mmCIF file of N, CA and C in Angstrom:
data_model
loop_
_atom_site.group_PDB
_atom_site.id
_atom_site.type_symbol
_atom_site.label_atom_id
_atom_site.label_comp_id
_atom_site.label_asym_id
_atom_site.label_seq_id
_atom_site.Cartn_x
_atom_site.Cartn_y
_atom_site.Cartn_z
ATOM 1 N N MET A 80 27.674 -5.675 92.529
ATOM 2 C CA MET A 80 28.516 -6.773 92.944
ATOM 3 C C MET A 80 28.514 -7.821 91.829
ATOM 4 N N ILE A 81 29.682 -8.327 91.485
ATOM 5 C CA ILE A 81 29.805 -9.377 90.477
ATOM 6 C C ILE A 81 29.309 -10.688 91.074
ATOM 7 N N VAL A 82 28.375 -11.326 90.360
ATOM 8 C CA VAL A 82 27.837 -12.603 90.828
ATOM 9 C C VAL A 82 28.190 -13.756 89.898
ATOM 10 N N GLY A 83 28.781 -13.446 88.769
ATOM 11 C CA GLY A 83 29.175 -14.512 87.861
ATOM 12 C C GLY A 83 30.022 -14.017 86.711
ATOM 13 N N ILE A 84 30.928 -14.884 86.267
ATOM 14 C CA ILE A 84 31.783 -14.608 85.117
ATOM 15 C C ILE A 84 31.760 -15.836 84.233
ATOM 16 N N GLY A 85 31.644 -15.628 82.929
ATOM 17 C CA GLY A 85 31.656 -16.743 81.999
ATOM 18 C C GLY A 85 32.506 -16.427 80.791
ATOM 19 N N VAL A 86 33.120 -17.456 80.232
ATOM 20 C CA VAL A 86 33.919 -17.312 79.017
ATOM 21 C C VAL A 86 33.682 -18.545 78.154
ATOM 22 N N ASP A 87 33.749 -18.368 76.844
ATOM 23 C CA ASP A 87 33.640 -19.504 75.942
ATOM 24 C C ASP A 87 34.460 -19.226 74.690
ATOM 25 N N LEU A 88 34.944 -20.306 74.073
ATOM 26 C CA LEU A 88 35.766 -20.243 72.871
ATOM 27 C C LEU A 88 35.201 -21.234 71.868
ATOM 28 N N VAL A 89 35.009 -20.801 70.620
ATOM 29 C CA VAL A 89 34.422 -21.644 69.580
ATOM 30 C C VAL A 89 35.362 -21.705 68.377
ATOM 31 N N ASP A 90 35.578 -22.913 67.882
ATOM 32 C CA ASP A 90 36.324 -23.127 66.634
ATOM 33 C C ASP A 90 35.356 -22.835 65.482
ATOM 34 N N VAL A 91 35.580 -21.745 64.750
ATOM 35 C CA VAL A 91 34.627 -21.293 63.734
ATOM 36 C C VAL A 91 34.438 -22.318 62.614
ATOM 37 N N PRO A 92 35.496 -22.875 61.997
ATOM 38 C CA PRO A 92 35.263 -23.867 60.938
ATOM 39 C C PRO A 92 34.475 -25.087 61.426
ATOM 40 N N ARG A 93 34.777 -25.564 62.603
ATOM 41 C CA ARG A 93 34.048 -26.713 63.160
ATOM 42 C C ARG A 93 32.580 -26.349 63.407
ATOM 43 N N PHE A 94 32.333 -25.142 63.936
ATOM 44 C CA PHE A 94 30.977 -24.668 64.169
ATOM 45 C C PHE A 94 30.203 -24.572 62.849
ATOM 46 N N GLU A 95 30.854 -24.037 61.824
ATOM 47 C CA GLU A 95 30.230 -23.910 60.508
ATOM 48 C C GLU A 95 29.876 -25.292 59.938
ATOM 49 N N GLU A 96 30.750 -26.275 60.126
ATOM 50 C CA GLU A 96 30.472 -27.646 59.681
ATOM 51 C C GLU A 96 29.257 -28.224 60.407
ATOM 52 N N GLN A 97 29.161 -27.975 61.710
ATOM 53 C CA GLN A 97 28.018 -28.476 62.482
ATOM 54 C C GLN A 97 26.708 -27.868 61.986
ATOM 55 N N LEU A 98 26.718 -26.569 61.670
ATOM 56 C CA LEU A 98 25.514 -25.928 61.153
ATOM 57 C C LEU A 98 25.128 -26.495 59.791
ATOM 58 N N ALA A 99 26.131 -26.785 58.952
ATOM 59 C CA ALA A 99 25.861 -27.353 57.622
ATOM 60 C C ALA A 99 25.301 -28.772 57.745
ATOM 61 N N ARG A 100 25.852 -29.559 58.674
ATOM 62 C CA ARG A 100 25.398 -30.945 58.877
ATOM 63 C C ARG A 100 24.023 -31.022 59.508
ATOM 64 N N THR A 101 23.719 -30.057 60.365
ATOM 65 C CA THR A 101 22.460 -30.091 61.117
ATOM 66 C C THR A 101 21.759 -28.734 60.979
ATOM 67 N N PRO A 102 21.079 -28.497 59.864
ATOM 68 C CA PRO A 102 20.450 -27.190 59.636
ATOM 69 C C PRO A 102 19.438 -26.776 60.704
ATOM 70 N N ARG A 103 18.824 -27.732 61.402
ATOM 71 C CA ARG A 103 17.837 -27.359 62.420
ATOM 72 C C ARG A 103 18.478 -26.704 63.655
ATOM 73 N N LEU A 104 19.816 -26.724 63.736
ATOM 74 C CA LEU A 104 20.477 -26.032 64.843
ATOM 75 C C LEU A 104 20.269 -24.525 64.765
ATOM 76 N N LEU A 105 20.247 -23.987 63.566
ATOM 77 C CA LEU A 105 20.124 -22.531 63.409
ATOM 78 C C LEU A 105 18.886 -21.985 64.121
ATOM 79 N N PRO A 106 17.680 -22.520 63.876
ATOM 80 C CA PRO A 106 16.520 -21.980 64.601
ATOM 81 C C PRO A 106 16.457 -22.389 66.074
ATOM 82 N N ARG A 107 17.172 -23.439 66.459
ATOM 83 C CA ARG A 107 17.177 -23.849 67.872
ATOM 84 C C ARG A 107 18.103 -22.976 68.718
ATOM 85 N N LEU A 108 19.154 -22.422 68.093
ATOM 86 C CA LEU A 108 20.167 -21.683 68.836
ATOM 87 C C LEU A 108 20.077 -20.168 68.713
ATOM 88 N N PHE A 109 19.448 -19.692 67.638
ATOM 89 C CA PHE A 109 19.527 -18.263 67.350
ATOM 90 C C PHE A 109 18.160 -17.630 67.134
ATOM 91 N N ALA A 110 18.034 -16.390 67.585
ATOM 92 C CA ALA A 110 16.836 -15.591 67.352
ATOM 93 C C ALA A 110 16.760 -15.259 65.856
ATOM 94 N N PRO A 111 15.561 -14.976 65.345
ATOM 95 C CA PRO A 111 15.428 -14.703 63.910
ATOM 96 C C PRO A 111 16.390 -13.643 63.363
ATOM 97 N N ALA A 112 16.608 -12.571 64.086
ATOM 98 C CA ALA A 112 17.497 -11.507 63.605
ATOM 99 C C ALA A 112 18.951 -11.963 63.498
ATOM 100 N N GLU A 113 19.333 -12.979 64.256
ATOM 101 C CA GLU A 113 20.719 -13.470 64.236
ATOM 102 C C GLU A 113 20.971 -14.449 63.089
ATOM 103 N N ARG A 114 19.946 -15.113 62.626
ATOM 104 C CA ARG A 114 20.091 -16.222 61.671
ATOM 105 C C ARG A 114 20.664 -15.817 60.321
ATOM 106 N N VAL A 115 20.648 -14.548 59.988
ATOM 107 C CA VAL A 115 21.143 -14.070 58.695
ATOM 108 C C VAL A 115 22.637 -13.726 58.721
ATOM 109 N N LEU A 116 23.262 -13.820 59.877
ATOM 110 C CA LEU A 116 24.654 -13.419 60.031
ATOM 111 C C LEU A 116 25.617 -14.456 59.472
ATOM 112 N N LYS A 117 26.844 -14.013 59.230
ATOM 113 C CA LYS A 117 27.900 -14.898 58.736
ATOM 114 C C LYS A 117 28.303 -15.884 59.832
ATOM 115 N N PRO A 118 28.846 -17.040 59.436
ATOM 116 C CA PRO A 118 29.217 -18.062 60.428
ATOM 117 C C PRO A 118 30.130 -17.565 61.543
ATOM 118 N N ARG A 119 31.092 -16.716 61.242
ATOM 119 C CA ARG A 119 31.998 -16.243 62.305
ATOM 120 C C ARG A 119 31.245 -15.407 63.333
ATOM 121 N N SER A 120 30.253 -14.628 62.872
ATOM 122 C CA SER A 120 29.442 -13.836 63.803
ATOM 123 C C SER A 120 28.498 -14.730 64.601
ATOM 124 N N LEU A 121 27.960 -15.768 63.955
ATOM 125 C CA LEU A 121 27.122 -16.723 64.674
ATOM 126 C C LEU A 121 27.938 -17.456 65.735
ATOM 127 N N ALA A 122 29.174 -17.824 65.390
ATOM 128 C CA ALA A 122 30.036 -18.519 66.356
ATOM 129 C C ALA A 122 30.308 -17.635 67.569
ATOM 130 N N ALA A 123 30.535 -16.338 67.345
ATOM 131 C CA ALA A 123 30.767 -15.417 68.462
ATOM 132 C C ALA A 123 29.507 -15.295 69.322
ATOM 133 N N ARG A 124 28.348 -15.284 68.689
ATOM 134 C CA ARG A 124 27.093 -15.206 69.449
ATOM 135 C C ARG A 124 26.823 -16.498 70.210
ATOM 136 N N TYR A 125 27.164 -17.618 69.616
ATOM 137 C CA TYR A 125 27.046 -18.892 70.327
ATOM 138 C C TYR A 125 27.950 -18.861 71.564
ATOM 139 N N ALA A 126 29.184 -18.387 71.389
ATOM 140 C CA ALA A 126 30.111 -18.274 72.521
ATOM 141 C C ALA A 126 29.540 -17.339 73.588
ATOM 142 N N ALA A 127 28.896 -16.253 73.167
ATOM 143 C CA ALA A 127 28.307 -15.305 74.125
ATOM 144 C C ALA A 127 27.198 -15.971 74.932
ATOM 145 N N LYS A 128 26.377 -16.763 74.271
ATOM 146 C CA LYS A 128 25.277 -17.442 74.966
ATOM 147 C C LYS A 128 25.810 -18.492 75.937
ATOM 148 N N GLU A 129 26.831 -19.227 75.516
ATOM 149 C CA GLU A 129 27.468 -20.204 76.410
ATOM 150 C C GLU A 129 28.107 -19.490 77.603
ATOM 151 N N ALA A 130 28.781 -18.377 77.348
ATOM 152 C CA ALA A 130 29.419 -17.617 78.431
ATOM 153 C C ALA A 130 28.372 -17.076 79.399
ATOM 154 N N LEU A 131 27.221 -16.651 78.880
ATOM 155 C CA LEU A 131 26.143 -16.187 79.750
ATOM 156 C C LEU A 131 25.665 -17.314 80.658
ATOM 157 N N ILE A 132 25.457 -18.486 80.101
ATOM 158 C CA ILE A 132 25.010 -19.636 80.901
ATOM 159 C C ILE A 132 26.035 -19.951 81.986
ATOM 160 N N LYS A 133 27.308 -19.861 81.651
ATOM 161 C CA LYS A 133 28.359 -20.107 82.651
ATOM 162 C C LYS A 133 28.338 -19.024 83.736
ATOM 163 N N ALA A 134 28.134 -17.773 83.342
ATOM 164 C CA ALA A 134 28.080 -16.683 84.326
ATOM 165 C C ALA A 134 26.885 -16.849 85.262
ATOM 166 N N LEU A 135 25.798 -17.452 84.750
ATOM 167 C CA LEU A 135 24.609 -17.687 85.561
ATOM 168 C C LEU A 135 24.735 -18.919 86.437
ATOM 169 N N GLY A 136 25.737 -19.734 86.171
ATOM 170 C CA GLY A 136 25.937 -20.942 86.966
ATOM 171 C C GLY A 136 25.095 -22.115 86.510
ATOM 172 N N GLY A 137 24.530 -22.031 85.314
ATOM 173 C CA GLY A 137 23.739 -23.139 84.788
ATOM 174 C C GLY A 137 22.635 -22.654 83.875
ATOM 175 N N SER A 138 21.963 -23.594 83.232
ATOM 176 C CA SER A 138 20.974 -23.251 82.211
ATOM 177 C C SER A 138 19.522 -23.352 82.665
ATOM 178 N N ASP A 139 19.274 -23.573 83.961
ATOM 179 C CA ASP A 139 17.888 -23.653 84.439
ATOM 180 C C ASP A 139 17.148 -22.355 84.141
ATOM 181 N N GLY A 140 16.019 -22.447 83.431
ATOM 182 C CA GLY A 140 15.214 -21.274 83.114
ATOM 183 C C GLY A 140 15.747 -20.432 81.981
ATOM 184 N N VAL A 141 16.756 -20.950 81.266
ATOM 185 C CA VAL A 141 17.390 -20.201 80.181
ATOM 186 C C VAL A 141 17.140 -20.934 78.860
ATOM 187 N N TYR A 142 16.677 -20.178 77.855
ATOM 188 C CA TYR A 142 16.374 -20.741 76.542
ATOM 189 C C TYR A 142 17.147 -19.984 75.467
ATOM 190 N N TRP A 143 17.777 -20.734 74.591
ATOM 191 C CA TRP A 143 18.681 -20.163 73.588
ATOM 192 C C TRP A 143 18.056 -19.036 72.786
ATOM 193 N N THR A 144 16.839 -19.241 72.288
ATOM 194 C CA THR A 144 16.247 -18.222 71.433
ATOM 195 C C THR A 144 15.706 -17.027 72.206
ATOM 196 N N ASP A 145 15.693 -17.106 73.536
ATOM 197 C CA ASP A 145 15.363 -15.944 74.374
ATOM 198 C C ASP A 145 16.572 -15.027 74.549
ATOM 199 N N ILE A 146 17.734 -15.509 74.126
ATOM 200 C CA ILE A 146 18.973 -14.739 74.263
ATOM 201 C C ILE A 146 19.382 -14.273 72.873
ATOM 202 N N GLU A 147 19.227 -13.002 72.617
ATOM 203 C CA GLU A 147 19.678 -12.442 71.343
ATOM 204 C C GLU A 147 20.843 -11.514 71.627
ATOM 205 N N VAL A 148 21.868 -11.601 70.804
ATOM 206 C CA VAL A 148 22.978 -10.666 70.907
ATOM 207 C C VAL A 148 22.735 -9.582 69.857
ATOM 208 N N ALA A 149 22.523 -8.383 70.335
ATOM 209 C CA ALA A 149 22.271 -7.236 69.469
ATOM 210 C C ALA A 149 23.462 -6.280 69.569
ATOM 211 N N SER A 150 23.379 -5.192 68.842
ATOM 212 C CA SER A 150 24.449 -4.191 68.887
ATOM 213 C C SER A 150 23.861 -2.816 69.166
ATOM 214 N N GLU A 151 24.550 -2.078 70.038
ATOM 215 C CA GLU A 151 24.201 -0.678 70.245
ATOM 216 C C GLU A 151 24.632 0.096 68.999
ATOM 217 N N PRO A 152 24.159 1.333 68.820
ATOM 218 C CA PRO A 152 24.580 2.123 67.656
ATOM 219 C C PRO A 152 26.114 2.240 67.532
ATOM 220 N N SER A 153 26.803 2.205 68.654
ATOM 221 C CA SER A 153 28.268 2.293 68.640
ATOM 222 C C SER A 153 28.922 1.001 68.154
ATOM 223 N N GLY A 154 28.128 -0.094 68.087
ATOM 224 C CA GLY A 154 28.673 -1.395 67.710
ATOM 225 C C GLY A 154 28.905 -2.308 68.895
ATOM 226 N N ARG A 155 28.802 -1.759 70.078
ATOM 227 C CA ARG A 155 29.004 -2.548 71.298
ATOM 228 C C ARG A 155 27.954 -3.653 71.391
ATOM 229 N N PRO A 156 28.378 -4.906 71.625
ATOM 230 C CA PRO A 156 27.401 -5.992 71.728
ATOM 231 C C PRO A 156 26.681 -5.956 73.072
ATOM 232 N N VAL A 157 25.395 -6.258 73.031
ATOM 233 C CA VAL A 157 24.571 -6.308 74.235
ATOM 234 C C VAL A 157 23.597 -7.475 74.117
ATOM 235 N N PHE A 158 23.156 -7.978 75.257
ATOM 236 C CA PHE A 158 22.134 -9.005 75.267
ATOM 237 C C PHE A 158 20.760 -8.340 75.192
ATOM 238 N N ALA A 159 19.902 -8.875 74.342
ATOM 239 C CA ALA A 159 18.490 -8.505 74.290
ATOM 240 C C ALA A 159 17.742 -9.758 74.734
ATOM 241 N N LEU A 160 17.337 -9.773 75.998
ATOM 242 C CA LEU A 160 16.724 -10.964 76.582
ATOM 243 C C LEU A 160 15.207 -10.864 76.534
ATOM 244 N N SER A 161 14.564 -12.026 76.408
ATOM 245 C CA SER A 161 13.108 -12.057 76.383
ATOM 246 C C SER A 161 12.620 -13.318 77.081
ATOM 247 N N GLY A 162 11.303 -13.423 77.197
ATOM 248 C CA GLY A 162 10.679 -14.636 77.704
ATOM 249 C C GLY A 162 11.134 -15.051 79.089
ATOM 250 N N GLU A 163 11.134 -16.372 79.290
ATOM 251 C CA GLU A 163 11.485 -16.936 80.593
ATOM 252 C C GLU A 163 12.935 -16.635 80.968
ATOM 253 N N THR A 164 13.803 -16.521 79.979
ATOM 254 C CA THR A 164 15.211 -16.209 80.275
ATOM 255 C C THR A 164 15.326 -14.838 80.940
ATOM 256 N N ALA A 165 14.627 -13.835 80.414
ATOM 257 C CA ALA A 165 14.650 -12.494 81.021
ATOM 258 C C ALA A 165 14.091 -12.549 82.437
ATOM 259 N N ASP A 166 13.007 -13.306 82.621
ATOM 260 C CA ASP A 166 12.403 -13.438 83.948
ATOM 261 C C ASP A 166 13.356 -14.125 84.918
ATOM 262 N N THR A 167 14.044 -15.166 84.456
ATOM 263 C CA THR A 167 14.980 -15.923 85.297
ATOM 264 C C THR A 167 16.124 -15.035 85.757
ATOM 265 N N ILE A 168 16.671 -14.264 84.844
ATOM 266 C CA ILE A 168 17.803 -13.386 85.178
ATOM 267 C C ILE A 168 17.360 -12.300 86.158
ATOM 268 N N ALA A 169 16.195 -11.727 85.930
ATOM 269 C CA ALA A 169 15.677 -10.707 86.855
ATOM 270 C C ALA A 169 15.409 -11.306 88.233
ATOM 271 N N ALA A 170 14.865 -12.520 88.265
ATOM 272 C CA ALA A 170 14.567 -13.177 89.546
ATOM 273 C C ALA A 170 15.835 -13.462 90.344
ATOM 274 N N ARG A 171 16.949 -13.610 89.663
ATOM 275 C CA ARG A 171 18.228 -13.844 90.350
ATOM 276 C C ARG A 171 18.859 -12.544 90.828
ATOM 277 N N GLY A 172 18.202 -11.423 90.567
ATOM 278 C CA GLY A 172 18.709 -10.131 91.017
ATOM 279 C C GLY A 172 19.792 -9.556 90.131
ATOM 280 N N ILE A 173 19.986 -10.124 88.965
ATOM 281 C CA ILE A 173 21.021 -9.629 88.053
ATOM 282 C C ILE A 173 20.485 -8.397 87.348
ATOM 283 N N THR A 174 21.223 -7.309 87.482
ATOM 284 C CA THR A 174 20.780 -6.032 86.928
ATOM 285 C C THR A 174 21.618 -5.567 85.743
ATOM 286 N N VAL A 175 22.832 -6.098 85.612
ATOM 287 C CA VAL A 175 23.715 -5.681 84.519
ATOM 288 C C VAL A 175 24.450 -6.908 83.982
ATOM 289 N N LEU A 176 24.490 -7.004 82.657
ATOM 290 C CA LEU A 176 25.295 -8.031 81.991
ATOM 291 C C LEU A 176 26.286 -7.324 81.079
ATOM 292 N N HIS A 177 27.561 -7.596 81.294
ATOM 293 C CA HIS A 177 28.618 -7.038 80.444
ATOM 294 C C HIS A 177 29.030 -8.118 79.463
ATOM 295 N N LEU A 178 29.174 -7.760 78.183
ATOM 296 C CA LEU A 178 29.512 -8.721 77.139
ATOM 297 C C LEU A 178 30.625 -8.181 76.265
ATOM 298 N N SER A 179 31.615 -9.023 76.006
ATOM 299 C CA SER A 179 32.653 -8.709 75.036
ATOM 300 C C SER A 179 32.842 -9.932 74.156
ATOM 301 N N MET A 180 32.932 -9.716 72.842
ATOM 302 C CA MET A 180 33.095 -10.812 71.882
ATOM 303 C C MET A 180 34.192 -10.445 70.884
ATOM 304 N N SER A 181 34.791 -11.488 70.308
ATOM 305 C CA SER A 181 35.785 -11.271 69.263
ATOM 306 C C SER A 181 35.888 -12.527 68.416
ATOM 307 N N HIS A 182 36.323 -12.361 67.165
ATOM 308 C CA HIS A 182 36.635 -13.514 66.324
ATOM 309 C C HIS A 182 37.834 -13.166 65.452
ATOM 310 N N ASP A 183 38.753 -14.140 65.349
ATOM 311 C CA ASP A 183 39.967 -13.972 64.555
ATOM 312 C C ASP A 183 40.637 -15.333 64.424
ATOM 313 N N ALA A 184 41.333 -15.542 63.325
ATOM 314 C CA ALA A 184 42.140 -16.747 63.112
ATOM 315 C C ALA A 184 41.344 -18.038 63.333
ATOM 316 N N GLY A 185 40.074 -18.035 62.918
ATOM 317 C CA GLY A 185 39.268 -19.245 63.024
ATOM 318 C C GLY A 185 38.702 -19.522 64.400
ATOM 319 N N LEU A 186 38.824 -18.580 65.320
ATOM 320 C CA LEU A 186 38.279 -18.746 66.666
ATOM 321 C C LEU A 186 37.354 -17.586 67.007
ATOM 322 N N ALA A 187 36.323 -17.882 67.778
ATOM 323 C CA ALA A 187 35.427 -16.847 68.300
ATOM 324 C C ALA A 187 35.379 -17.010 69.807
ATOM 325 N N THR A 188 35.382 -15.889 70.505
ATOM 326 C CA THR A 188 35.373 -15.937 71.965
ATOM 327 C C THR A 188 34.411 -14.890 72.509
ATOM 328 N N ALA A 189 33.948 -15.156 73.725
ATOM 329 C CA ALA A 189 33.074 -14.194 74.399
ATOM 330 C C ALA A 189 33.308 -14.275 75.898
ATOM 331 N N TYR A 190 33.185 -13.121 76.540
ATOM 332 C CA TYR A 190 33.275 -13.002 77.998
ATOM 333 C C TYR A 190 32.010 -12.324 78.490
ATOM 334 N N VAL A 191 31.480 -12.805 79.614
ATOM 335 C CA VAL A 191 30.288 -12.205 80.214
ATOM 336 C C VAL A 191 30.544 -12.019 81.701
ATOM 337 N N ILE A 192 30.158 -10.851 82.204
ATOM 338 C CA ILE A 192 30.183 -10.579 83.637
ATOM 339 C C ILE A 192 28.758 -10.223 84.033
ATOM 340 N N ALA A 193 28.235 -10.920 85.045
ATOM 341 C CA ALA A 193 26.898 -10.663 85.562
ATOM 342 C C ALA A 193 27.020 -9.934 86.899
ATOM 343 N N GLU A 194 26.266 -8.839 87.027
ATOM 344 C CA GLU A 194 26.262 -8.062 88.265
ATOM 345 C C GLU A 194 24.870 -8.042 88.865
ATOM 346 N N ALA A 195 24.813 -8.043 90.168
ATOM 347 C CA ALA A 195 23.548 -7.911 90.896
ATOM 348 C C ALA A 195 23.626 -6.666 91.755
ATOM 349 N N GLY A 196 22.480 -6.111 92.048
ATOM 350 C CA GLY A 196 22.432 -4.903 92.864
ATOM 351 C C GLY A 196 21.941 -3.739 92.044
ATOM 352 N N THR A 197 22.108 -2.561 92.570
ATOM 353 C CA THR A 197 21.648 -1.346 91.901
ATOM 354 C C THR A 197 22.612 -0.994 90.776
ATOM 355 N N PRO A 198 22.079 -0.863 89.544
ATOM 356 C CA PRO A 198 22.966 -0.481 88.449
ATOM 357 C C PRO A 198 23.500 0.933 88.653
ATOM 358 N N THR A 199 24.730 1.156 88.275
ATOM 359 C CA THR A 199 25.333 2.482 88.373
ATOM 360 C C THR A 199 25.799 2.927 86.995
ATOM 361 N N LEU A 200 25.868 4.208 86.819
ATOM 362 C CA LEU A 200 26.350 4.775 85.566
ATOM 363 C C LEU A 200 27.826 5.077 85.697
ATOM 364 N N PRO A 201 28.562 5.065 84.567
ATOM 365 C CA PRO A 201 29.974 5.437 84.645
ATOM 366 C C PRO A 201 30.125 6.815 85.279
ATOM 367 N N GLY A 202 31.053 6.935 86.174
ATOM 368 C CA GLY A 202 31.304 8.192 86.866
ATOM 369 C C GLY A 202 30.577 8.328 88.178
ATOM 370 N N ASP A 203 29.597 7.434 88.458
ATOM 371 C CA ASP A 203 28.897 7.474 89.748
ATOM 372 C C ASP A 203 29.880 7.119 90.847
ATOM 373 N N THR A 204 29.787 7.810 91.955
ATOM 374 C CA THR A 204 30.680 7.555 93.079
ATOM 375 C C THR A 204 29.961 6.903 94.250
ATOM 376 N N ALA A 205 28.699 6.583 94.052
ATOM 377 C CA ALA A 205 27.907 6.005 95.147
ATOM 378 C C ALA A 205 28.327 4.606 95.480
#
């Protein structure tokens, strides 16, 4: 069952300017593996984290660096959650997080769908 949907849009040049003006934002917002990425990819990950918070209905128990956006071998983006954020999401009964991200024409966007209940595999009819 879908329990939350979140979306966010980031202006990439403006985001890049903010990172340049305030270098301490990088370690406050991103996991170590994310910090080496290009600004457009960081902007998409920032949008993904904001969209996740919106899908959860708020930021209580959620910490930015506990949310890492990783990639499956296919390139599909996925959340790699840790710490209190992982515990908070599990405590809310959320079993699946769907993530889609894109960046083009100076904008980065992300959509997140949070599901609760028993996870199912594609093709399951249960």
